[in-house]
Short mmCIF file of C-alpha atoms and ligand atoms in Angstrom, two decimals:
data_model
loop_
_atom_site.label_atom_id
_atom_site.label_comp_id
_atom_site.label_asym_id
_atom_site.label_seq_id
_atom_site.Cartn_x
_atom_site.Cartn_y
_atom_site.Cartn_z
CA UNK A 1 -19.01 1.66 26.64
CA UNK A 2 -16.71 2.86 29.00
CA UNK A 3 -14.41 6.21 28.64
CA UNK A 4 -10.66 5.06 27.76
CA UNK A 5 -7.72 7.45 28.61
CA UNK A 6 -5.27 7.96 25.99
CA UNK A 7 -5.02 7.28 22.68
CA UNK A 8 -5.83 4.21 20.89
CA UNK A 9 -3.27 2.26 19.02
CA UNK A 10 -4.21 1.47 15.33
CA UNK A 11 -1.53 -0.32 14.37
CA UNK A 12 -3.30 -2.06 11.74
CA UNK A 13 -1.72 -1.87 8.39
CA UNK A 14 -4.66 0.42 7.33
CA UNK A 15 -6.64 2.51 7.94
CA UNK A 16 -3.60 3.98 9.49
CA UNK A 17 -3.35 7.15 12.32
CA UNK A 18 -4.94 10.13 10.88
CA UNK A 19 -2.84 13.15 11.59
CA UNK A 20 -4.34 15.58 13.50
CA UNK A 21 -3.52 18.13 10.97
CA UNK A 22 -5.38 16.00 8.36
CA UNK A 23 -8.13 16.25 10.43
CA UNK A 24 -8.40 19.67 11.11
CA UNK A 25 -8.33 20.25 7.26
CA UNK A 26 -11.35 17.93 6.50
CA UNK A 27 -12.88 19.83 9.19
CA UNK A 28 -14.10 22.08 6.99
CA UNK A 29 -17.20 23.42 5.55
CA UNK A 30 -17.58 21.71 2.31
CA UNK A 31 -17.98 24.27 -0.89
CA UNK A 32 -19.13 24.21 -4.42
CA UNK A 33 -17.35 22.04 -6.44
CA UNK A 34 -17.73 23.35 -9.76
CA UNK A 35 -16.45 27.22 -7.93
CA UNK A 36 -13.24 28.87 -7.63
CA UNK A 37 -12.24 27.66 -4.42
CA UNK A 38 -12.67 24.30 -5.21
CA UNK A 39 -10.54 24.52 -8.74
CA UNK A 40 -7.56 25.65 -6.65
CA UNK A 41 -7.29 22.38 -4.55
CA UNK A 42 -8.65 20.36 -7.86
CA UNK A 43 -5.60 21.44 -9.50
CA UNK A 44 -3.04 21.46 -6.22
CA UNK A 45 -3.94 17.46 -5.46
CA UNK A 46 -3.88 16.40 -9.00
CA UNK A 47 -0.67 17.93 -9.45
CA UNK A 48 0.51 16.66 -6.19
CA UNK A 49 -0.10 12.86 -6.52
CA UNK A 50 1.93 12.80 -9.56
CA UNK A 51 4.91 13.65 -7.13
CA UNK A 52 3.33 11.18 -4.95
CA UNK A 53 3.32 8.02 -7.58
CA UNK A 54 7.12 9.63 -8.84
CA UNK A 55 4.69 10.43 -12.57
CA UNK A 56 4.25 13.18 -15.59
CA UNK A 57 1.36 11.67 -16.27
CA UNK A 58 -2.07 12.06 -15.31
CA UNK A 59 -3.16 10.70 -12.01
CA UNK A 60 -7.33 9.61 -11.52
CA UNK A 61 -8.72 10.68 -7.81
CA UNK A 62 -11.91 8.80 -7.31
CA UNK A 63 -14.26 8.95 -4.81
CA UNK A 64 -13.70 4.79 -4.29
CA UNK A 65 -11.95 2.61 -1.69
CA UNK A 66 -8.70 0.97 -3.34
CA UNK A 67 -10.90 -2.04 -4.96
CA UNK A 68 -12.92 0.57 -6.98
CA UNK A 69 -9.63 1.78 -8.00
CA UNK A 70 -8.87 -2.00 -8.83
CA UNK A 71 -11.59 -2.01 -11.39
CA UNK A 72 -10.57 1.04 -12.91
CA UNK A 73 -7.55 0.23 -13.67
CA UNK A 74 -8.75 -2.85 -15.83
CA UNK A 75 -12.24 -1.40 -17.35
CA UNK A 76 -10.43 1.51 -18.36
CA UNK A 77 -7.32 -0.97 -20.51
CA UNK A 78 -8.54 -4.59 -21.48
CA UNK A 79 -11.66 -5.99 -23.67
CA UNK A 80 -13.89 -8.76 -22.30
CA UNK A 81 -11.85 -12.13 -22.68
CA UNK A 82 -8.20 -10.59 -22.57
CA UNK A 83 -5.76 -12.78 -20.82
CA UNK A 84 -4.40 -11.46 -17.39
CA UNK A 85 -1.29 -12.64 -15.67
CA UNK A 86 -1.14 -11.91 -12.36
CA UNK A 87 0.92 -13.18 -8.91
CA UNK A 88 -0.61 -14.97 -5.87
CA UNK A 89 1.55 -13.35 -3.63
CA UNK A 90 -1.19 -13.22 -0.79
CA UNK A 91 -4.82 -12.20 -0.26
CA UNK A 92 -4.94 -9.01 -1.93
CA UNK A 93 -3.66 -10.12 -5.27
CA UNK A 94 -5.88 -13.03 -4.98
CA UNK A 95 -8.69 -10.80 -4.51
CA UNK A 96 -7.76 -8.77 -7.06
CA UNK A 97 -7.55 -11.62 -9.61
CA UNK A 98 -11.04 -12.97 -8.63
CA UNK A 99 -12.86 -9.06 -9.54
CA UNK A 100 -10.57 -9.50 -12.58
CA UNK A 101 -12.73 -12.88 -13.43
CA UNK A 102 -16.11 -11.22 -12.76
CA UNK A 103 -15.09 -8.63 -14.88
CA UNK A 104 -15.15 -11.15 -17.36
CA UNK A 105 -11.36 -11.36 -18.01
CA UNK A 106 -9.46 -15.26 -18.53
CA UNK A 107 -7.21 -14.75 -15.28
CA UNK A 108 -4.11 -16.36 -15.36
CA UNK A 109 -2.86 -16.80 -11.92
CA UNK A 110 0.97 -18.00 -10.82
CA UNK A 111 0.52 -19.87 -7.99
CA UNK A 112 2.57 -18.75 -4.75
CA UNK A 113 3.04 -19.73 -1.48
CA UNK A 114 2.01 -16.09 0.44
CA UNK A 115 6.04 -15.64 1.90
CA UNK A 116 7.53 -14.33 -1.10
CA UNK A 117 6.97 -11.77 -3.91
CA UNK A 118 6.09 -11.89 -7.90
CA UNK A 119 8.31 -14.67 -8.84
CA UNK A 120 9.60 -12.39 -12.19
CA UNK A 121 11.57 -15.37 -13.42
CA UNK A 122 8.09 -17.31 -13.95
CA UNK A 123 6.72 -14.36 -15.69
CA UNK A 124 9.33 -14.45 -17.78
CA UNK A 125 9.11 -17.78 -18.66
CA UNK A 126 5.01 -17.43 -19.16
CA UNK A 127 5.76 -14.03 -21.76
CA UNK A 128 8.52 -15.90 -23.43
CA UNK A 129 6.25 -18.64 -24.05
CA UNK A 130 3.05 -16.28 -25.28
CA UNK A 131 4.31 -15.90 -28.72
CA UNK A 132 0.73 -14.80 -29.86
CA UNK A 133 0.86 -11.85 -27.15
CA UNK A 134 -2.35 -12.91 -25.97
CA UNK A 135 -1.70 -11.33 -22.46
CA UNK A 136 -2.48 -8.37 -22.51
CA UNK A 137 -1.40 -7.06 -18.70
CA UNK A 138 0.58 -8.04 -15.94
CA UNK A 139 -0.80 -7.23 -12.16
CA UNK A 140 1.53 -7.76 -9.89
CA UNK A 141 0.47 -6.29 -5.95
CA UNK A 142 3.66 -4.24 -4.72
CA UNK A 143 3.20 -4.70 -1.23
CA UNK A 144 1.15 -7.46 -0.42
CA UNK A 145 -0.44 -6.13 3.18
CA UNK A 146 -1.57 -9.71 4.21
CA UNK A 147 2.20 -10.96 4.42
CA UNK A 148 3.90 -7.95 4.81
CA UNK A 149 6.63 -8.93 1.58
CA UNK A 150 7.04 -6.22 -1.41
CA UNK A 151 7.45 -7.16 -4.65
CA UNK A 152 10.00 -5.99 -6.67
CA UNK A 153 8.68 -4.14 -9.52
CA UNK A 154 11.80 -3.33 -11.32
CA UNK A 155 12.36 -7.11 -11.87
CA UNK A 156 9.17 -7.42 -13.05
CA UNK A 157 9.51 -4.85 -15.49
CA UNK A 158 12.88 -6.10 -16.76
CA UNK A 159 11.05 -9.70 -17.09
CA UNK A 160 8.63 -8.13 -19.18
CA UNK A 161 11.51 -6.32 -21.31
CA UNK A 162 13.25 -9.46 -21.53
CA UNK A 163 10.60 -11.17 -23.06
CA UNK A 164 10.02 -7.68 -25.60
CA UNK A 165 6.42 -8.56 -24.81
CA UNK A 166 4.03 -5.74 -25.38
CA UNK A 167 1.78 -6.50 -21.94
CA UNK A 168 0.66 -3.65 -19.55
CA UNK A 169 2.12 -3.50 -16.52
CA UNK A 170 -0.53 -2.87 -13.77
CA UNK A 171 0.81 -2.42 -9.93
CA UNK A 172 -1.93 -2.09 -6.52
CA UNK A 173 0.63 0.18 -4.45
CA UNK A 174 -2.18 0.65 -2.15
CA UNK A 175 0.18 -0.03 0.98
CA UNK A 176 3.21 1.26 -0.21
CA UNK A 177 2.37 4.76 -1.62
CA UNK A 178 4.01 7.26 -0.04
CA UNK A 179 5.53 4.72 2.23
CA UNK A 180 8.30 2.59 -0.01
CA UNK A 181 10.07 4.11 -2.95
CA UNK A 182 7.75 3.84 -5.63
CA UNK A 183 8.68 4.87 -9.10
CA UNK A 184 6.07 4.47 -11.84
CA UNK A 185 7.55 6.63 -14.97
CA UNK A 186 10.98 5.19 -13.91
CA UNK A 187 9.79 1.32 -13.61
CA UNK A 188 7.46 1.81 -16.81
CA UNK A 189 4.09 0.44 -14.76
CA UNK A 190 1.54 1.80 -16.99
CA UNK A 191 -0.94 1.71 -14.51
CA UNK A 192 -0.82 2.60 -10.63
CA UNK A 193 -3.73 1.61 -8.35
CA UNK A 194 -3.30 3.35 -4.94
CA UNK A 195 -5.77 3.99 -1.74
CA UNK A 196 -5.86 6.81 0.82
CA UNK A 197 -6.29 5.19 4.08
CA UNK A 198 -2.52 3.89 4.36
CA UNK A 199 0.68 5.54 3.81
CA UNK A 200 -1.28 8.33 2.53
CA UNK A 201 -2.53 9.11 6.38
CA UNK A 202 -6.52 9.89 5.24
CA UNK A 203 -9.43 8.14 5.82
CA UNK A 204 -10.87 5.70 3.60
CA UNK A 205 -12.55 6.69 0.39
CA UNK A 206 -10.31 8.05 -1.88
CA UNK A 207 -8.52 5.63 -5.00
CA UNK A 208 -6.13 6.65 -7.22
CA UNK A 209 -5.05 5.24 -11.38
CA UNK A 210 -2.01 6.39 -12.21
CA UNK A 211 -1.43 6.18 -16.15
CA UNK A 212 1.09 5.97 -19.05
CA UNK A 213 0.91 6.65 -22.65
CA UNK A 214 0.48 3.29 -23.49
CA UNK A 215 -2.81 2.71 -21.14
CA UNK A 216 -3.98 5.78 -22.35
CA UNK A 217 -3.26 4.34 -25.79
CA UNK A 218 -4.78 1.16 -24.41
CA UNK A 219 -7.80 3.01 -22.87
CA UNK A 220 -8.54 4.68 -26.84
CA UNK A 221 -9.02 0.43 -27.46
CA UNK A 222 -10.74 -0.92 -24.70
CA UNK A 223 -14.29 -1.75 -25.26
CA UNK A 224 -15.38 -2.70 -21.48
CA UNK A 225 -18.44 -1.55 -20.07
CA UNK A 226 -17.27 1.59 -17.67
CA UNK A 227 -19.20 4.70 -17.03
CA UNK A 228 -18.13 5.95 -13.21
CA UNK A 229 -14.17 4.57 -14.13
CA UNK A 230 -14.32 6.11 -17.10
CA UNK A 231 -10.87 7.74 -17.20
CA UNK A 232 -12.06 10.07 -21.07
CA UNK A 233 -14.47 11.77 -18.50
CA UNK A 234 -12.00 12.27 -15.98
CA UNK A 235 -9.32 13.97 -17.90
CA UNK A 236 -11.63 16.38 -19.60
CA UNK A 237 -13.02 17.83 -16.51
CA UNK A 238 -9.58 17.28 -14.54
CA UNK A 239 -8.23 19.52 -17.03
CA UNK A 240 -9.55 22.57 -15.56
CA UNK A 241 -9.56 20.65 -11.99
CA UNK A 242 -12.75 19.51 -11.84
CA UNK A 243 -14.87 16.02 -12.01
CA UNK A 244 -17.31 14.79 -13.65
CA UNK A 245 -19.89 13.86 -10.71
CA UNK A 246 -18.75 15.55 -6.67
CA UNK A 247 -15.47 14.61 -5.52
CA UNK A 248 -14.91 13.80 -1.90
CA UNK A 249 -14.56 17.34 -1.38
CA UNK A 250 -13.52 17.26 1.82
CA UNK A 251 -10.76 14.20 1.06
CA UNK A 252 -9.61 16.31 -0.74
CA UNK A 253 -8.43 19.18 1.76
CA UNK A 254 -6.86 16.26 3.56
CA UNK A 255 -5.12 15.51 0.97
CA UNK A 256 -3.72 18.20 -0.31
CA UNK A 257 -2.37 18.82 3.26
CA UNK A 258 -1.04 15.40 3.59
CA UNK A 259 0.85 15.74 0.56
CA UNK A 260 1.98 19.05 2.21
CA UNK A 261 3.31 17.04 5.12
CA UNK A 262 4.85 14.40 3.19
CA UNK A 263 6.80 16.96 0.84
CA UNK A 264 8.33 19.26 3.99
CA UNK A 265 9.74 15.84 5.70
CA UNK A 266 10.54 14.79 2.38
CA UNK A 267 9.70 11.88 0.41
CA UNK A 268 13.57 10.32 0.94
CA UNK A 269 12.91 10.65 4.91
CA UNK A 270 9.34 9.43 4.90
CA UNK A 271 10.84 6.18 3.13
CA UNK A 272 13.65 6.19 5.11
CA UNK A 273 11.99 6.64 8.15
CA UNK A 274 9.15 3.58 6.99
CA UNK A 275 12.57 1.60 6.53
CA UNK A 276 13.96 2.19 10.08
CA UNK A 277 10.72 1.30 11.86
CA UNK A 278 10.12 -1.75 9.72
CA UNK A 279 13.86 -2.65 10.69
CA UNK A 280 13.41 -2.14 14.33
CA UNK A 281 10.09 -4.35 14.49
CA UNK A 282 12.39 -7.17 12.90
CA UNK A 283 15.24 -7.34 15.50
CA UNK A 284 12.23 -7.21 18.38
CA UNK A 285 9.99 -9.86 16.32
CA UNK A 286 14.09 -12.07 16.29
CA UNK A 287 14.67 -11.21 20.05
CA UNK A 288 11.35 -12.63 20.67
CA UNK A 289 12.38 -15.64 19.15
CA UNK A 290 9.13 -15.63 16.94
CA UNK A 291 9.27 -15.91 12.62
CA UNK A 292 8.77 -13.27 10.08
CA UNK A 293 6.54 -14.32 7.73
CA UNK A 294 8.41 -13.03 4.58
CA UNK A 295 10.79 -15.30 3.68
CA UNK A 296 13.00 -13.46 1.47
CA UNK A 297 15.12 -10.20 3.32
CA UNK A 298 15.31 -8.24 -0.24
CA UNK A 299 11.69 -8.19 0.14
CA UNK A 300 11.17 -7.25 3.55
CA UNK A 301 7.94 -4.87 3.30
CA UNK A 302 8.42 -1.41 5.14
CA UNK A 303 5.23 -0.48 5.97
CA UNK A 304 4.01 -3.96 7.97
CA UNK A 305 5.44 -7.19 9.15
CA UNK A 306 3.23 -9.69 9.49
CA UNK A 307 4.45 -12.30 12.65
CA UNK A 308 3.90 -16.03 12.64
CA UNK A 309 2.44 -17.43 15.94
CA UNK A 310 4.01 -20.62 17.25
CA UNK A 311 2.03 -23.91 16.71
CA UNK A 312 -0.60 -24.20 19.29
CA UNK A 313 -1.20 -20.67 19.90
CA UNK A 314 -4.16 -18.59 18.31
CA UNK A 315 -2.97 -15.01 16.75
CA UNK A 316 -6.41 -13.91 17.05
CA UNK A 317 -6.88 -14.85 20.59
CA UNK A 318 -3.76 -12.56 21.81
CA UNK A 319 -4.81 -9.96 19.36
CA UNK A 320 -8.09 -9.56 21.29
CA UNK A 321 -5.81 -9.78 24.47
CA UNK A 322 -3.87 -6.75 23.36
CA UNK A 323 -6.93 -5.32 21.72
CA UNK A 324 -8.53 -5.22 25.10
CA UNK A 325 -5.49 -4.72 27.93
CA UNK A 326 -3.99 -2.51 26.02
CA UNK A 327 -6.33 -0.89 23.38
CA UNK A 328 -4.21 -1.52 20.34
CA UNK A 329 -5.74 -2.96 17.29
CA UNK A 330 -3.21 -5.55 15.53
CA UNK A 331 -3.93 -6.77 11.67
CA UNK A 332 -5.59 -10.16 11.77
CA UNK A 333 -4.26 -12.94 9.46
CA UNK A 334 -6.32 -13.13 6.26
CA UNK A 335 -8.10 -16.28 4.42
CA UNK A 336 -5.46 -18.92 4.34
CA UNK A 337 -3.34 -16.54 7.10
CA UNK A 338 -6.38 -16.97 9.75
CA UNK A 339 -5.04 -17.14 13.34
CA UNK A 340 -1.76 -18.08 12.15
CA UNK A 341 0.05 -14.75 11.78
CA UNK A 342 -0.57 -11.26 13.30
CA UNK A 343 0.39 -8.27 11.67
CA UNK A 344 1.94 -5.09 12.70
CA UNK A 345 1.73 -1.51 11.05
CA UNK A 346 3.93 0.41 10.93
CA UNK A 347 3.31 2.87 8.27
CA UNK A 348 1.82 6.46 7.92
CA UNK A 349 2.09 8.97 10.70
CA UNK A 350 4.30 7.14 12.93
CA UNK A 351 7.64 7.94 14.83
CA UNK A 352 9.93 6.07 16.82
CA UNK A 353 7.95 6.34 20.32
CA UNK A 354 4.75 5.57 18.56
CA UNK A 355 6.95 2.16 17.11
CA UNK A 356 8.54 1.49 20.97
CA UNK A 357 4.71 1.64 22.65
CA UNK A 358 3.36 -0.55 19.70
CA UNK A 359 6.51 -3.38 20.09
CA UNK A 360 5.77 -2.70 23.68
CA UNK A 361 1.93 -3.94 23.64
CA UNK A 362 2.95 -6.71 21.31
CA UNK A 363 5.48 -7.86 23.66
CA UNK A 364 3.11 -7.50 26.92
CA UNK A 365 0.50 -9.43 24.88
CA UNK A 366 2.78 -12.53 24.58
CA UNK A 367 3.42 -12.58 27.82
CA UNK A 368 -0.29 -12.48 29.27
CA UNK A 369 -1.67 -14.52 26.23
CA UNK A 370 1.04 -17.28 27.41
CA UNK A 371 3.00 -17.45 24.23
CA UNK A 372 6.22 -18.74 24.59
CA UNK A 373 8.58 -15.78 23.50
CA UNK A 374 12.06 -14.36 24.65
CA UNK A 375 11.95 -10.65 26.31
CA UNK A 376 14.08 -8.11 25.17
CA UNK A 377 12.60 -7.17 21.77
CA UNK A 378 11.19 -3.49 22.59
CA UNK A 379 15.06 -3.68 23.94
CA UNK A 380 16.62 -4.66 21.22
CA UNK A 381 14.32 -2.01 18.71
CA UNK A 382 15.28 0.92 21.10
CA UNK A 383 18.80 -0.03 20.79
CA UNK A 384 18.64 0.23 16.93
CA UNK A 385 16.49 3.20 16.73
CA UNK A 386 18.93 4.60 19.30
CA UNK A 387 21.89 4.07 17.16
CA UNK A 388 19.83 5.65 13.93
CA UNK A 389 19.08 8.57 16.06
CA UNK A 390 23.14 9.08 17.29
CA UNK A 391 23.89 8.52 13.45
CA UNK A 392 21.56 11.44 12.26
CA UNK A 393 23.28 13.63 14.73
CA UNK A 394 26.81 12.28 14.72
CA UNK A 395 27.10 11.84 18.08
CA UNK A 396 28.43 9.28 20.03
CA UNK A 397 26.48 7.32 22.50
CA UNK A 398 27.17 6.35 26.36
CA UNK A 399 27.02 2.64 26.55
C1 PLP B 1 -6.05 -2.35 1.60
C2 PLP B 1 -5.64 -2.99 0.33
C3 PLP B 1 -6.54 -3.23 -0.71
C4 PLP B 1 -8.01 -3.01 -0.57
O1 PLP B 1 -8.33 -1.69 -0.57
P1 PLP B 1 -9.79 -1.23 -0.06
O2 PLP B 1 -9.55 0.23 0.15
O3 PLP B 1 -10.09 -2.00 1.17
O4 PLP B 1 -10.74 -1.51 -1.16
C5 PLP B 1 -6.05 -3.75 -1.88
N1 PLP B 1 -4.75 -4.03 -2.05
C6 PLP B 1 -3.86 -3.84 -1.07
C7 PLP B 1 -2.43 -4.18 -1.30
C8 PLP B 1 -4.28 -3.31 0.14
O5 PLP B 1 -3.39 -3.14 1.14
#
């Protein structure tokens, strides 16, 4: 290994950048966790992700990447057996549907095409038709990271309304927390599965359950074996802001200081912000000539946007090209995605020069990796974010 000056690019849509001020508070010696010190930033983070997930209900911090959190949601709600609807909207909901089968549940799964979100009209039609109410949940992914497209949820909700079916509402916001609007008292999700190592700006290791009444109500029924999930064990020692076995004590400090960060930008600029940058790598990704995967613009994901190569040419092949010219790691396309699409991140602790250098390797790495593009789309994002930027200031700009 050889030294590399300056900082790497993860543009990867997760783990994202880590702060450094994240870092410097996980930098910390780690303390008792059933002592005073600890309590205070028990209670401070579990008070602080229900701002986070937009909830006055309890929120579950495990120690647990976002597929622990996965499981959690459905050991803690369903019986062995219980039918499942869920959404193929791309490999993570796919994923998520297969633990759902080990788990022993009878997964049904609406078949998509991975450029598009929940189709809520087809869940509709599948409640309508379940006069017996034998689904018992709907999982729906909110934004799928493997296609970069967000579901959503609000339609999903109102097809579930429509059909006055009594299913639980279960939503993996594991790339859009703290990144997209997400409202889960307001959209009535009864269950929130979220990660830290995305728009949350931590490291991997932390998963989140946010709940409702009716999954705690669920939870009382539920009859799967669960012993780490179990959320009865969480909320008694939560109470007084502990756990029941060690947190991820020093997670934890990051996280209460991200959520510190996040609150004095503001959760309206970090999404607006998310919005802007995912807008800018659009009109490059156009001037370039090249296809956004997502196929429908109301669902236009703001924290990635996965980039369809032309025929002929490998997406992993120029992602090692930029990966080694220019030391930026790009997301690779996933199962059925495989060398066909590259993904860009753009989520987390990112600003409008970190978006310009990324658009700028991406568009460097076409050119050496011999992909036929147009130039001009860092050009055509600067021109945007330049117009944002005279629009926050109300100035006008020289041409
Ligand atoms: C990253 C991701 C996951 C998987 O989370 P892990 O932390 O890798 O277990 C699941 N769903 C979505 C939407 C994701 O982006």
């Amino acid at each position: 290994m050889t030294h590399r000056a300056g900082r790497h690019f993860l543009q990867i849509p997760g783990p994202t950048n880590v702060p450094d001020r994240v870092l410097r508070a996980i930098d910390r010696p780690t303390i008792d966790h059933r002592g005073p010190e600890f309590q205070k930033i028990g209670l401070s983070v579990l008070e602080g992700m229900k701002r986070v997930f937009q909830t006055r209900h309890p929120v579950m911090i495990y120690a647990a990447s976002g597929t622990g959190a996965w499981e959690a949601a459905l050991v803690n709600t369903l019986n062995a057996g219980d039918k499942v609807l869920m959404s193929e909207t791309g490999h993570f909901a796919t994923l998520w549907s297969k633990l759902a089968k080990k788990l022993g549940l009878d997964v049904e799964l609406i078949p998509g095409d991975w450029r598009r979100g929940a189709d809520h009209e087809a869940i509709e039609k599948r409640l309508v038709e379940d006069k017996a109410h034998a689904i018992k949940a709907v999982c729906v992914v909110h934004n799928e990271t493997s296609t970069g497209v967000a579901s959503r949820i609000a339609l999903t909700r109102r097809a579930i309304d429509n059909a006055k079916h009594p299913a639980l509402l279960m939503v993996d916001t594991i790339s859009s927390l703290a990144s997209i609007d997400y409202r889960h008292d307001e959209w009535g999700v009864d269950v929130t599965v979220g990660g830290s190592q995305k728009g949350l700006m931590l490291p991997p290791g932390l998963g989140f359950n946010a709940l409702s009444e009716k999954a705690l109500a669920a939870h009382k029924l539920s009859k799967m074996p669960r012993s780490y999930w179990d959320w009865s064990e969480m909320l008694a020692s939560n109470a007084t802001g502990f756990w029941p076995s060690t947190p991820a004590t020093n997670l934890l400090y990051g996280l209460d200081v991200a959520i510190e960060m996040l609150e004095e930008e503001g959760y309206a600029n970090v999404f607006a912000r998310h919005d802007r940058h995912a807008e800018a790598t659009r009109r490059a990704v156009r001037a370039w000539g090249l296809e956004i995967l997502c196929a429908v613009p109301e669902e236009y994901s703001s924290s990635l946007t996965a980039v369809m190569m032309p025929p002929g040419h490998d997406a992993d092949r120029f992602r090692k090209m930029v990966l080694e010219q220019f030391d930026m790691s790009l997301g690779t396309g996933l199962t059925k995605l495989a060398g066909k699409v590259f993904r860009i991140g753009h989520l987390g602790d990112f600003n409008d020069l970190t978006l310009a250098g990324t658009l700028a390797g991406v568009e460097m790495g076409l050119s050496i990796a011999g992909v036929p593009h147009k130039k001009g789309g860092v050009d055509a994002a600067m021109e945007y974010l330049a117009i944002e930027a005279a629009k926050r200031i109300g100035v006008k700009r020289a041409a």
